[in-house]
Coordinates of C-alpha atoms in Angstrom, one line a residue:
Chain A
M1 CA 49.0 88.1 17.1
E2 CA 49.7 91.5 18.4
Q3 CA 52.1 90.3 21.2
A4 CA 53.7 88.7 18.6
Y5 CA 54.2 92.1 16.5
A6 CA 55.3 93.8 19.7
M7 CA 58.0 91.7 20.5
A8 CA 59.5 91.6 17.2
L9 CA 59.5 95.4 17.0
W10 CA 61.2 95.6 20.2
K11 CA 63.8 93.0 18.8
V12 CA 64.4 95.4 15.9
I13 CA 65.0 98.5 18.1
E14 CA 67.0 96.7 20.4
N15 CA 69.4 95.5 17.6
G16 CA 69.5 99.3 16.8
K17 CA 66.9 100.4 14.4
E18 CA 65.7 104.2 14.7
P19 CA 62.5 103.6 16.6
K20 CA 60.6 105.8 14.1
T21 CA 61.8 103.8 10.9
A22 CA 61.2 100.4 12.6
V23 CA 57.4 101.9 13.3
A24 CA 57.4 102.8 9.8
A25 CA 58.3 100.1 8.4
L26 CA 55.7 97.7 10.3
R27 CA 53.0 100.4 9.4
S28 CA 53.4 99.7 5.8
A29 CA 54.3 95.9 6.0
L30 CA 50.6 95.7 7.9
K31 CA 49.1 97.9 5.6
E32 CA 50.5 95.7 2.4
R33 CA 48.8 92.8 4.4
G34 CA 45.7 94.2 5.3
R35 CA 46.2 94.8 8.7
A36 CA 46.5 98.2 9.7
A37 CA 43.5 97.9 12.3
L38 CA 46.2 96.0 14.5
L39 CA 48.0 98.9 14.7
P40 CA 46.6 100.6 18.2
R41 CA 46.6 96.8 19.5
I42 CA 50.0 96.5 19.2
G43 CA 51.1 99.8 20.4
R44 CA 49.2 98.6 23.3
A45 CA 50.9 95.3 23.8
F46 CA 54.4 97.2 23.0
E47 CA 53.5 99.2 26.0
R48 CA 53.4 96.2 28.0
F49 CA 56.0 94.3 27.1
A50 CA 58.4 97.2 27.6
A51 CA 57.0 97.9 30.8
R52 CA 57.8 94.2 31.6
E53 CA 61.4 94.5 30.4
H54 CA 61.9 98.2 32.5
T55 CA 61.2 95.9 35.7
K56 CA 63.3 93.4 34.4
N57 CA 66.3 95.4 34.6
V58 CA 65.6 97.6 37.3
L59 CA 66.2 97.2 40.8
K60 CA 63.9 99.0 43.5
I61 CA 65.0 99.9 46.9
S62 CA 62.0 100.9 48.7
L63 CA 62.1 102.6 52.1
S64 CA 59.4 103.4 55.1
N65 CA 61.2 106.9 55.0
M66 CA 63.3 108.6 52.6
N67 CA 64.8 110.6 55.3
D68 CA 65.9 107.0 56.8
S69 CA 70.1 107.1 55.9
R70 CA 70.8 104.1 58.0
A71 CA 67.8 102.0 56.2
H72 CA 69.0 103.3 52.8
K73 CA 72.7 102.7 53.4
E74 CA 71.7 99.4 54.3
A75 CA 70.1 98.5 51.2
V76 CA 72.6 99.8 49.2
S77 CA 75.3 97.5 50.9
A78 CA 73.0 94.4 50.7
L79 CA 72.8 95.0 46.7
S80 CA 76.5 93.5 46.8
K81 CA 74.6 90.3 47.6
L82 CA 72.7 90.0 45.0
N83 CA 76.2 90.5 42.8
V84 CA 74.1 92.8 40.4
S85 CA 76.0 95.8 38.9
G86 CA 75.4 98.7 36.4
T87 CA 71.5 98.8 36.5
D88 CA 69.4 101.5 37.0
I89 CA 68.3 102.0 40.8
E90 CA 64.8 103.2 41.6
V91 CA 64.5 104.3 45.0
R92 CA 61.2 104.9 46.3
S93 CA 59.2 105.4 49.6
D94 CA 56.6 102.9 50.7
D95 CA 55.1 103.8 54.4
L96 CA 53.4 100.3 54.2
L97 CA 56.9 98.7 55.1
I98 CA 56.5 100.4 58.7
G99 CA 60.3 100.3 58.7
G100 CA 63.4 99.2 57.2
W101 CA 64.1 98.4 53.4
R102 CA 62.9 96.3 50.5
V103 CA 65.2 95.8 47.6
E104 CA 63.2 94.1 44.6
G105 CA 64.3 93.7 40.8
K106 CA 66.5 91.4 38.3
G107 CA 64.3 88.3 39.8
Y108 CA 65.6 89.4 43.3
L109 CA 64.0 89.9 46.1
L110 CA 65.6 91.0 49.7
D111 CA 62.8 92.2 52.2
A112 CA 63.8 93.5 55.6
S113 CA 61.1 95.8 56.4
F114 CA 59.5 95.9 59.6
K115 CA 56.4 94.6 58.0
K116 CA 57.8 91.5 56.8
H117 CA 59.5 91.0 60.7
L118 CA 56.1 91.8 62.5
L119 CA 54.1 89.4 60.0
S120 CA 56.7 86.5 60.5
I121 CA 56.1 87.0 64.3
Y122 CA 52.6 87.1 63.6
N123 CA 52.3 84.1 61.8
R124 CA 54.4 81.9 64.2
T125 CA 52.3 82.8 67.1
T126 CA 49.2 82.1 65.3
Q127 CA 49.9 79.0 63.7
S128 CA 52.0 77.2 66.4
Chain B
M1 CA 43.8 88.9 74.2
D2 CA 44.6 86.8 77.5
N3 CA 47.8 86.5 79.2
A4 CA 48.7 83.2 77.8
T5 CA 48.8 84.7 74.0
I6 CA 50.9 87.6 75.2
E7 CA 53.4 85.3 76.7
K8 CA 53.7 83.4 73.5
I9 CA 54.0 87.1 71.6
I10 CA 56.8 88.0 74.2
K11 CA 58.4 84.8 73.7
E12 CA 58.2 84.9 70.0
I13 CA 59.7 88.7 69.9
E14 CA 62.5 87.1 72.2
H15 CA 63.7 84.8 70.2
Y16 CA 63.1 86.4 66.9
E17 CA 66.1 86.8 64.7
P18 CA 65.7 88.8 61.7
K19 CA 67.0 87.0 58.6
E20 CA 67.5 88.6 55.4
K21 CA 67.1 85.8 52.7
V22 CA 67.6 87.1 48.7
E23 CA 65.0 85.4 47.0
H24 CA 64.0 84.3 43.8
T25 CA 61.3 85.9 42.4
G26 CA 58.9 86.2 39.2
R27 CA 56.2 88.2 38.0
V28 CA 52.7 87.0 37.2
V29 CA 52.1 87.8 33.9
S30 CA 48.5 86.2 33.2
V31 CA 45.9 84.1 35.2
G32 CA 43.0 82.1 34.5
D33 CA 41.3 78.5 35.4
G34 CA 43.9 77.6 37.8
V35 CA 47.0 78.1 35.7
V36 CA 49.2 81.0 36.0
A37 CA 52.1 82.2 33.5
I38 CA 55.0 83.4 35.5
D39 CA 57.7 85.8 34.0
G40 CA 61.1 85.2 35.5
L41 CA 62.0 82.5 38.0
S42 CA 64.9 81.2 35.6
M43 CA 66.2 79.1 38.4
A44 CA 63.2 77.3 39.0
V45 CA 63.0 73.5 38.6
M46 CA 59.9 71.0 37.5
S47 CA 57.5 70.2 40.3
E48 CA 58.8 73.0 42.5
I49 CA 56.3 74.9 44.8
V50 CA 56.3 78.7 44.5
E51 CA 54.7 81.2 46.8
F52 CA 52.4 84.1 45.8
E53 CA 53.6 86.9 47.8
E54 CA 50.4 88.5 48.6
T55 CA 51.3 91.0 51.3
T56 CA 53.1 93.6 49.0
G57 CA 50.9 96.7 48.5
K58 CA 49.2 95.7 51.5
S59 CA 48.9 96.9 54.8
L60 CA 50.3 95.1 58.0
K61 CA 46.5 94.7 59.3
D62 CA 45.4 93.5 55.6
A63 CA 48.3 91.2 55.4
M64 CA 47.5 89.8 58.4
D65 CA 43.8 88.9 57.6
T66 CA 45.4 87.1 54.7
E67 CA 44.0 83.9 54.6
G68 CA 47.4 81.3 54.7
S69 CA 49.8 81.7 51.9
L70 CA 49.1 80.8 48.6
Y71 CA 51.0 78.1 46.5
G72 CA 51.7 77.1 42.9
L73 CA 53.2 74.1 41.6
L74 CA 55.2 74.6 38.6
L75 CA 54.2 72.1 35.7
N76 CA 56.1 73.9 32.6
L77 CA 59.7 75.4 32.2
E78 CA 59.4 77.6 29.3
E79 CA 62.2 79.6 27.3
D80 CA 61.0 83.0 29.4
G81 CA 59.3 82.0 32.1
V82 CA 57.4 79.2 33.8
R83 CA 53.7 78.2 34.3
A84 CA 52.4 76.6 37.3
A85 CA 48.9 75.6 38.3
I86 CA 47.6 76.9 41.4
L87 CA 47.0 75.4 44.6
G88 CA 44.3 76.9 46.0
D89 CA 41.7 80.0 45.4
T90 CA 42.8 81.4 41.9
A91 CA 40.9 84.7 42.5
R92 CA 43.7 85.6 45.1
V93 CA 46.1 85.5 42.7
S94 CA 46.8 89.1 40.1
E95 CA 48.6 90.2 37.3
G96 CA 51.6 91.5 38.2
M97 CA 52.1 89.7 41.6
T98 CA 55.3 88.8 42.5
V99 CA 55.9 85.1 42.6
K100 CA 58.9 83.7 45.0
S101 CA 60.9 80.5 44.5
T102 CA 60.6 78.3 47.5
G103 CA 63.1 75.6 46.5
R104 CA 60.9 72.7 47.6
I105 CA 59.8 69.9 45.5
L106 CA 55.9 69.0 46.1
S107 CA 55.7 66.9 49.6
V108 CA 52.9 66.1 51.8
P109 CA 52.6 65.3 55.6
S110 CA 52.3 61.9 56.4
G111 CA 52.5 59.9 60.1
E112 CA 50.3 57.7 62.4
E113 CA 48.5 60.7 63.3
L114 CA 47.0 61.0 59.8
L115 CA 44.9 57.8 60.6
G116 CA 41.2 58.2 61.1
R117 CA 42.0 61.5 59.6
V118 CA 40.4 63.7 56.4
V119 CA 43.0 65.7 54.5
N120 CA 43.2 67.6 51.3
A121 CA 45.3 66.9 48.4
L122 CA 48.0 69.2 50.0
G123 CA 48.1 66.7 53.3
E124 CA 46.2 69.9 55.1
Q125 CA 43.6 68.5 57.7
I126 CA 39.7 69.7 56.6
D127 CA 37.8 67.6 59.3
G128 CA 38.3 70.5 61.9
K129 CA 40.0 68.1 64.2
G130 CA 43.1 70.7 64.4
P131 CA 46.6 70.7 62.4
F132 CA 49.1 67.8 62.6
K133 CA 51.9 67.9 65.6
K134 CA 54.4 65.3 64.6
T135 CA 54.6 64.3 61.0
T136 CA 57.1 63.8 58.2
M137 CA 57.2 65.1 54.8
M138 CA 56.6 62.7 52.1
P139 CA 57.4 64.0 48.4
V140 CA 54.6 63.9 46.1
E141 CA 56.7 62.6 43.3
R142 CA 59.0 60.0 43.6
Q143 CA 60.4 57.0 41.7
A144 CA 58.6 53.9 42.4
S145 CA 61.0 50.9 43.9
G146 CA 63.5 49.0 41.4
V147 CA 63.5 45.4 40.5
I148 CA 65.9 44.4 43.3
E149 CA 64.2 46.3 46.0
R150 CA 60.8 43.9 45.4
K151 CA 59.8 40.1 45.7
S152 CA 56.9 38.8 44.3
V153 CA 53.2 39.0 45.7
S154 CA 52.3 36.1 48.5
V155 CA 50.4 37.2 51.2
P156 CA 46.6 37.8 50.5
L157 CA 45.1 40.7 50.9
A158 CA 41.2 39.5 51.8
T159 CA 38.6 42.1 50.3
G160 CA 35.5 39.7 52.3
I161 CA 33.5 39.3 48.8
K162 CA 33.4 36.0 48.1
A163 CA 33.4 36.1 44.2
I164 CA 36.5 38.2 44.9
D165 CA 38.4 36.0 47.3
S166 CA 37.3 32.8 45.7
M167 CA 38.0 33.6 42.1
I168 CA 39.9 36.8 41.9
P169 CA 42.3 37.3 44.6
I170 CA 44.0 39.9 45.4
G171 CA 47.7 39.9 47.2
R172 CA 49.5 42.4 49.0
G173 CA 51.4 44.4 46.8
Q174 CA 49.2 44.1 43.8
R175 CA 47.6 46.8 41.8
E176 CA 43.8 45.6 40.7
L177 CA 41.6 47.6 38.8
I178 CA 37.9 48.3 39.5
I179 CA 36.3 48.7 36.7
G180 CA 32.7 49.4 35.2
D181 CA 29.9 51.7 34.4
R182 CA 28.5 54.6 36.7
A183 CA 26.1 53.1 39.5
T184 CA 27.6 49.7 39.3
G185 CA 29.0 49.0 42.9
K186 CA 32.7 50.0 42.3
T187 CA 33.2 52.1 45.2
T188 CA 31.3 49.4 47.4
V189 CA 33.5 47.0 46.7
A190 CA 36.7 49.3 47.2
I191 CA 34.9 50.5 50.9
D192 CA 34.0 46.9 51.4
T193 CA 38.0 45.9 51.3
I194 CA 38.7 48.4 53.6
I195 CA 35.9 47.4 56.4
N196 CA 37.2 44.1 55.8
Q197 CA 40.7 44.5 57.3
R198 CA 39.0 45.0 60.5
Y199 CA 39.2 41.0 60.8
E200 CA 42.8 41.4 60.3
P201 CA 45.3 41.0 63.5
E202 CA 46.4 44.5 64.2
E203 CA 49.7 44.2 63.9
S204 CA 49.5 43.0 60.7
R205 CA 46.4 45.3 59.4
P206 CA 46.7 47.1 56.2
I207 CA 46.6 50.9 56.8
C208 CA 44.0 52.1 54.3
I209 CA 43.5 55.2 52.2
Y210 CA 40.6 56.3 50.3
V211 CA 41.5 58.7 47.6
A212 CA 38.6 60.9 46.7
I213 CA 39.3 62.2 43.1
G214 CA 36.4 64.9 41.5
Q215 CA 33.6 63.3 43.7
K216 CA 30.8 64.9 45.2
E217 CA 31.5 66.1 48.9
S218 CA 28.6 64.3 49.8
K219 CA 29.4 60.8 48.8
T220 CA 33.0 61.4 50.5
A221 CA 30.8 62.4 53.7
R222 CA 28.9 59.1 53.3
I223 CA 31.8 57.2 53.2
V224 CA 33.5 58.4 56.0
Q225 CA 30.0 57.8 58.2
Q226 CA 30.1 54.0 57.3
L227 CA 33.8 54.0 57.7
K228 CA 33.0 55.3 61.3
D229 CA 30.1 52.8 61.8
A230 CA 31.5 49.8 60.6
G231 CA 35.0 50.5 62.9
A232 CA 37.3 51.0 59.9
F233 CA 37.9 54.6 60.1
G234 CA 40.5 54.3 62.4
Y235 CA 43.1 52.7 60.1
T236 CA 41.6 54.8 57.3
I237 CA 42.9 57.9 55.9
I238 CA 40.9 59.7 53.5
V239 CA 42.4 62.1 50.6
D240 CA 39.6 64.1 49.2
A241 CA 39.7 66.5 46.5
P242 CA 36.4 66.9 45.3
A243 CA 34.6 67.9 42.4
S244 CA 34.8 71.5 43.3
A245 CA 38.4 71.7 44.2
P246 CA 40.5 73.1 40.9
A247 CA 41.9 70.8 38.3
A248 CA 45.2 70.9 39.7
L249 CA 44.6 69.4 43.2
Q250 CA 42.3 66.5 41.7
F251 CA 45.2 65.6 39.3
L252 CA 47.9 65.7 42.5
A253 CA 45.5 63.9 45.1
P254 CA 46.1 60.1 44.1
Y255 CA 50.2 60.9 44.0
S256 CA 49.5 62.7 47.6
G257 CA 47.7 59.4 48.6
V258 CA 50.7 57.1 47.3
A259 CA 53.2 59.6 49.5
I260 CA 51.1 59.3 52.4
G261 CA 51.1 55.4 51.9
E262 CA 54.9 55.4 51.2
Y263 CA 55.8 56.4 54.8
F264 CA 54.0 53.5 56.1
M265 CA 55.3 51.0 53.6
D266 CA 58.7 52.2 54.0
K267 CA 58.3 51.3 57.6
G268 CA 57.7 48.0 56.6
R269 CA 53.8 48.4 57.3
D270 CA 51.6 47.1 54.5
V271 CA 48.6 49.6 53.1
L272 CA 45.8 49.2 50.8
I273 CA 45.0 52.5 48.5
V274 CA 42.1 53.2 46.8
Y275 CA 41.9 55.7 43.7
D276 CA 38.3 56.8 42.9
D277 CA 38.6 57.3 40.4
L278 CA 41.5 57.5 38.0
S279 CA 39.0 58.6 34.9
K280 CA 38.5 61.9 36.8
Q281 CA 42.0 62.2 37.5
A282 CA 42.7 62.1 34.0
V283 CA 39.8 64.5 32.9
A284 CA 41.3 66.8 35.5
Y285 CA 44.8 66.5 33.9
R286 CA 43.8 67.0 30.0
E287 CA 42.1 69.7 31.4
L288 CA 45.5 71.0 33.2
S289 CA 47.6 70.2 30.2
L290 CA 45.3 71.9 27.8
L291 CA 45.4 75.4 30.0
L292 CA 49.5 74.9 30.1
R293 CA 48.8 74.9 26.5
R294 CA 50.5 71.2 25.8
P295 CA 49.9 69.7 22.6
P296 CA 46.5 67.4 22.9
G297 CA 46.7 64.1 21.5
R298 CA 43.8 61.1 21.4
E299 CA 40.5 62.4 23.0
A300 CA 42.2 65.9 24.0
Y301 CA 44.5 64.1 26.2
P302 CA 47.9 65.0 26.4
G303 CA 50.7 62.7 25.0
D304 CA 51.7 61.6 28.8
I305 CA 48.4 60.6 29.9
F306 CA 49.6 56.7 30.1
Y307 CA 52.4 58.0 32.1
L308 CA 50.3 59.7 34.3
H309 CA 48.7 56.4 35.4
S310 CA 51.5 54.0 34.9
R311 CA 54.0 56.6 37.3
L312 CA 51.2 56.3 39.9
L313 CA 50.4 52.6 39.8
E314 CA 53.9 51.4 39.8
R315 CA 54.5 53.0 43.1
A316 CA 52.3 50.2 44.5
A317 CA 54.8 47.4 45.6
C318 CA 55.7 44.6 47.6
L319 CA 59.1 45.2 49.1
S320 CA 62.0 42.8 49.6
D321 CA 62.7 41.7 53.5
A322 CA 66.0 43.8 53.0
K323 CA 63.8 46.8 52.6
G324 CA 61.4 46.1 55.3
G325 CA 58.7 44.0 53.5
G326 CA 56.2 46.6 53.5
S327 CA 53.3 46.8 50.9
I328 CA 51.5 49.0 49.0
T329 CA 48.2 47.3 47.7
A330 CA 46.4 49.7 44.9
L331 CA 42.8 49.5 44.2
P332 CA 41.9 52.1 41.3
I333 CA 38.8 52.8 39.9
I334 CA 38.1 53.6 36.2
E335 CA 34.3 54.4 35.0
T336 CA 33.4 53.0 31.7
Q337 CA 30.5 54.8 29.4
D338 CA 28.1 52.4 28.2
G339 CA 30.5 49.5 29.4
D340 CA 33.1 50.2 26.6
V341 CA 36.6 48.9 28.3
S342 CA 38.1 49.1 24.6
A343 CA 38.1 53.1 25.3
Y344 CA 41.6 54.9 25.9
I345 CA 42.0 55.4 29.2
P346 CA 40.2 51.9 30.6
T347 CA 42.7 49.8 28.2
N348 CA 45.7 52.2 29.1
V349 CA 44.7 51.2 33.2
I350 CA 44.2 47.5 32.5
S351 CA 47.4 47.2 30.3
I352 CA 49.1 48.4 34.0
T353 CA 47.3 47.1 36.3
D354 CA 48.1 43.2 37.3
G355 CA 44.0 42.3 36.9
Q356 CA 40.8 44.0 36.6
I357 CA 37.6 43.1 38.4
F358 CA 34.6 44.2 35.7
L359 CA 31.4 45.2 37.5
D360 CA 28.8 44.7 34.8
A361 CA 25.2 46.9 34.8
S362 CA 22.7 44.1 33.6
L363 CA 24.4 41.8 36.0
F364 CA 23.2 44.8 38.5
N365 CA 20.2 45.4 37.0
K366 CA 19.2 41.9 37.6
G367 CA 20.0 42.1 41.1
V368 CA 23.4 40.1 41.3
R369 CA 25.2 42.4 43.6
P370 CA 28.2 42.5 43.7
A371 CA 27.7 42.7 40.2
I372 CA 31.2 41.2 39.1
D373 CA 31.4 39.6 35.5
V374 CA 33.6 36.8 36.1
G375 CA 34.6 35.9 32.4
L376 CA 35.6 39.6 32.0
S377 CA 37.6 39.6 35.7
V378 CA 41.1 38.2 36.5
S379 CA 43.5 38.8 38.8
R380 CA 47.2 37.6 37.2
V381 CA 49.3 37.6 40.4
G382 CA 46.4 37.2 43.3
S383 CA 46.3 33.2 43.1
A384 CA 49.8 32.8 44.0
A385 CA 48.7 34.5 47.7
Q386 CA 45.6 32.9 47.9
T387 CA 45.4 30.0 50.9
K388 CA 45.5 26.8 50.3
A389 CA 41.6 26.6 51.9
M390 CA 40.4 28.9 49.4
K391 CA 42.0 27.3 46.2
S392 CA 40.9 24.1 47.3
V393 CA 37.3 25.2 46.6
A394 CA 38.0 27.9 44.1
G395 CA 39.0 25.8 41.3
T396 CA 35.4 23.7 41.5
L397 CA 33.7 27.1 41.8
K398 CA 35.1 28.3 38.4
L399 CA 34.7 25.4 36.9
E400 CA 30.9 25.3 37.8
L401 CA 30.2 29.0 37.3
A402 CA 32.0 29.0 33.6
Q403 CA 29.9 25.8 32.9
F404 CA 26.8 27.8 33.9
R405 CA 27.0 30.7 31.6
E406 CA 27.7 28.5 29.1
L407 CA 24.5 27.0 29.3
E408 CA 22.5 30.0 30.5
A409 CA 22.8 31.1 26.9
F410 CA 22.3 28.0 25.7
M411 CA 18.7 27.4 27.7
Q412 CA 17.8 31.0 26.0
F413 CA 16.9 28.5 22.8
A414 CA 16.7 25.1 23.7
Q415 CA 13.4 23.7 24.7
D416 CA 14.2 20.6 26.6
L417 CA 16.8 20.2 28.1
D418 CA 18.2 16.6 29.7
K419 CA 18.3 15.8 33.4
A420 CA 22.4 16.7 33.7
T421 CA 22.1 19.7 31.7
A422 CA 19.3 21.2 34.1
D423 CA 20.8 19.6 37.3
R424 CA 23.9 21.7 36.1
I425 CA 22.1 24.8 35.3
E426 CA 19.9 24.7 38.8
S427 CA 23.4 24.2 40.6
G428 CA 24.8 27.3 38.9
R429 CA 21.8 29.3 39.9
R430 CA 22.7 28.2 43.3
M431 CA 26.3 29.2 43.1
V432 CA 25.1 33.0 41.7
E433 CA 22.8 33.4 44.8
I434 CA 25.9 32.3 47.4
L435 CA 28.3 34.7 45.7
K436 CA 25.4 37.5 45.8
Q437 CA 26.5 39.4 49.1
K438 CA 25.2 42.9 51.0
N439 CA 26.3 46.2 50.6
G440 CA 28.8 46.8 53.3
S441 CA 28.7 43.4 55.1
P442 CA 32.2 41.8 54.1
I443 CA 33.2 38.1 55.3
P444 CA 36.3 36.6 57.1
V445 CA 38.3 34.4 54.8
E446 CA 37.0 31.5 57.3
R447 CA 33.7 31.7 56.6
Q448 CA 33.3 32.0 52.9
V449 CA 35.8 28.7 52.8
A450 CA 33.1 27.3 54.8
V451 CA 30.1 28.1 52.7
L452 CA 31.8 27.7 49.4
Y453 CA 32.6 24.1 50.3
A454 CA 29.1 23.6 51.3
A455 CA 27.9 24.9 47.8
I456 CA 30.3 23.2 45.9
Q457 CA 29.2 19.9 48.2
K458 CA 25.8 20.3 46.8
L459 CA 24.5 21.2 50.1
F460 CA 21.9 24.4 49.0
G461 CA 21.3 21.3 46.0
G462 CA 17.5 21.1 47.8
V463 CA 17.2 24.3 49.1
S464 CA 14.5 26.7 46.5
I465 CA 16.8 29.3 44.9
E466 CA 14.9 32.3 46.7
R467 CA 15.4 30.6 50.2
V468 CA 19.5 30.3 49.3
R469 CA 20.3 33.3 51.0
E470 CA 18.5 32.4 54.0
A471 CA 20.3 29.3 54.1
E472 CA 23.8 30.3 53.9
S473 CA 23.4 32.7 56.8
K474 CA 21.7 29.9 58.8
L475 CA 24.4 27.6 58.1
L476 CA 27.1 30.1 59.3
D477 CA 24.9 30.8 62.3
F478 CA 24.9 27.2 63.0
L479 CA 28.7 26.9 62.4
D480 CA 29.4 29.5 64.8
A481 CA 27.2 27.6 67.5
K482 CA 27.9 24.1 66.8
Y483 CA 31.1 24.2 65.5
P484 CA 33.2 26.7 66.1
Q485 CA 36.3 25.1 66.1
V486 CA 36.2 24.2 62.6
L487 CA 36.2 27.9 61.6
D488 CA 39.1 28.3 63.8
D489 CA 41.1 25.9 62.6
I490 CA 40.2 26.9 58.7
K491 CA 41.7 30.4 60.1
E492 CA 44.6 29.0 61.3
I493 CA 45.7 26.4 59.2
G494 CA 44.6 28.0 55.9
A495 CA 43.9 24.8 54.2
L496 CA 41.2 22.1 54.3
S497 CA 42.8 18.9 55.5
D498 CA 40.8 15.8 55.0
E499 CA 40.1 15.6 58.4
L500 CA 38.5 19.4 58.4
K501 CA 36.6 18.2 55.2
K502 CA 34.7 15.4 57.0
T503 CA 33.9 17.3 60.2
L504 CA 32.3 20.0 57.4
G505 CA 30.7 17.4 56.1
K506 CA 29.5 16.2 59.8
A507 CA 28.1 19.5 60.4
F508 CA 26.3 19.9 56.8
D509 CA 24.3 16.5 57.8
S510 CA 23.2 17.9 61.6
F511 CA 22.5 21.3 59.8
K512 CA 20.3 19.6 57.2
S513 CA 18.4 17.4 60.0
A514 CA 18.5 20.8 62.1
H515 CA 16.8 22.8 59.3
K516 CA 14.5 20.7 57.6
E517 CA 12.3 23.5 56.5
L518 CA 14.8 24.9 54.4
F519 CA 14.8 21.8 52.3
N520 CA 12.7 20.5 49.9

């Protein structure tokens, strides 16, 4: 139930309504129906929903070393392969990658990390 | 680490070509009871395999320790996401995990290497004998052969069980249901049929596949041992989806089994596949469907429960010569509750198959084993595949048994019986004795014909009922020792010629005089 309300709230805001007004309208509508207790749960569901939507629209570039300009350049040029434009790009450091880079988001994954290559060699050696 | 391993690693590194491939991904939104909801994967297709990305956020060492890849099977394509069944340990999947599309439809390995092996529903070996090296991948879901690609069933598939081979014969390419309550000998009939294939010449011997669905591991282990002891394991493949396996694997196992069988059928070989049992598969599919939030129908089964079984059993076929002439004979098993054959799943499967062997609990408890109820059992296409020899004895046998069953009911009320009726009842009782057979001891067709011919010729008329089975065994030993040519001729000619009948008559006479102690 709270998910449906959260999604409705999201849609209303997305369509241009002021967030404050939208929440106030929802609160009064819930009060009228005697379901005001749902509000905190709707808030949490909205938070989760917003986080999900955010990850959907953001492309994350992970680098093992933020100073590795070569890896950064490679990752940015690889974005053209994904055919995405005008998106938010987040660059972050992930030392678990050992080396190289990884782009993830908008339903795509492009992994050029050393960890992936090493793992691939390990799997081929042990499984053959 | 030994030198060989180091060399192998060096070789791998030397030949390694890093490839950066764009992968389509989704994200796990919720997970529970073997079903996962995934956000994204907008380009996924139905029945596609997806891979759970378990290495994200893990160190290389932890990633190396991860036990193999974890896959899921897409079963629902929805407006803003997909739902998949996890083909493995659910505990390994967590919310927020990345899921990669593989672009592959589920397929299982098949080939000669699988013979004498035990595999799971994904075709992975589970008998500890090592991985398969040379196999062909076969799609788990495949369209059944069409009308033009098929031909009529014409070659018999001998079960080695007298009651079946004589009265409910099965042909290669047929689908014959084995139905009955729990503990009435359904699996025994199927396993005896597999064992009996050892009497077939190697070039025409069917490849046997036993699919265990929702069975106890101990039962499957016992079956494997029984097949090994009988020398039947070498031409058998076991597909095991035990009761402890996730519902998704229990639902998939029969399809994996038939996919393995199709490899051999496409190569022109005959295949016998046993699904033990489809009631448990239906229950697993119901569980999966409810978890996938599909609308429940009768008995909470989903609307496509009929299609679940019809698309599976339609894949049993007898291919035309142009298609190589291979065949898949299916022996699905259905467990009834309290003998109710009119329940939902039994009626569905009865209507799909080409006949059924009904095992009756009351007959079983009376000691009639196999407990086949001849009245309720039928084979719709098998008689076309029956040998002439068997046909010539089966007609009389059916008639006599039917008359006996009728009189048996009448006998419970009547006090005095006329001689003809009493004789018929006595003869019927002996027929029933003759049709009894020990578990795990199928009999080749020529021996069945000889025994049944002796029975319809009233050879056992003078033998007390308690000693009929002893007389039968002694008769077979006698024929083996004194008239081996007769059995060979029945096998070769496939018919009971007048000459053979005469020789058999002579053999019976000499048996009578050699074993006077059996006859009153």
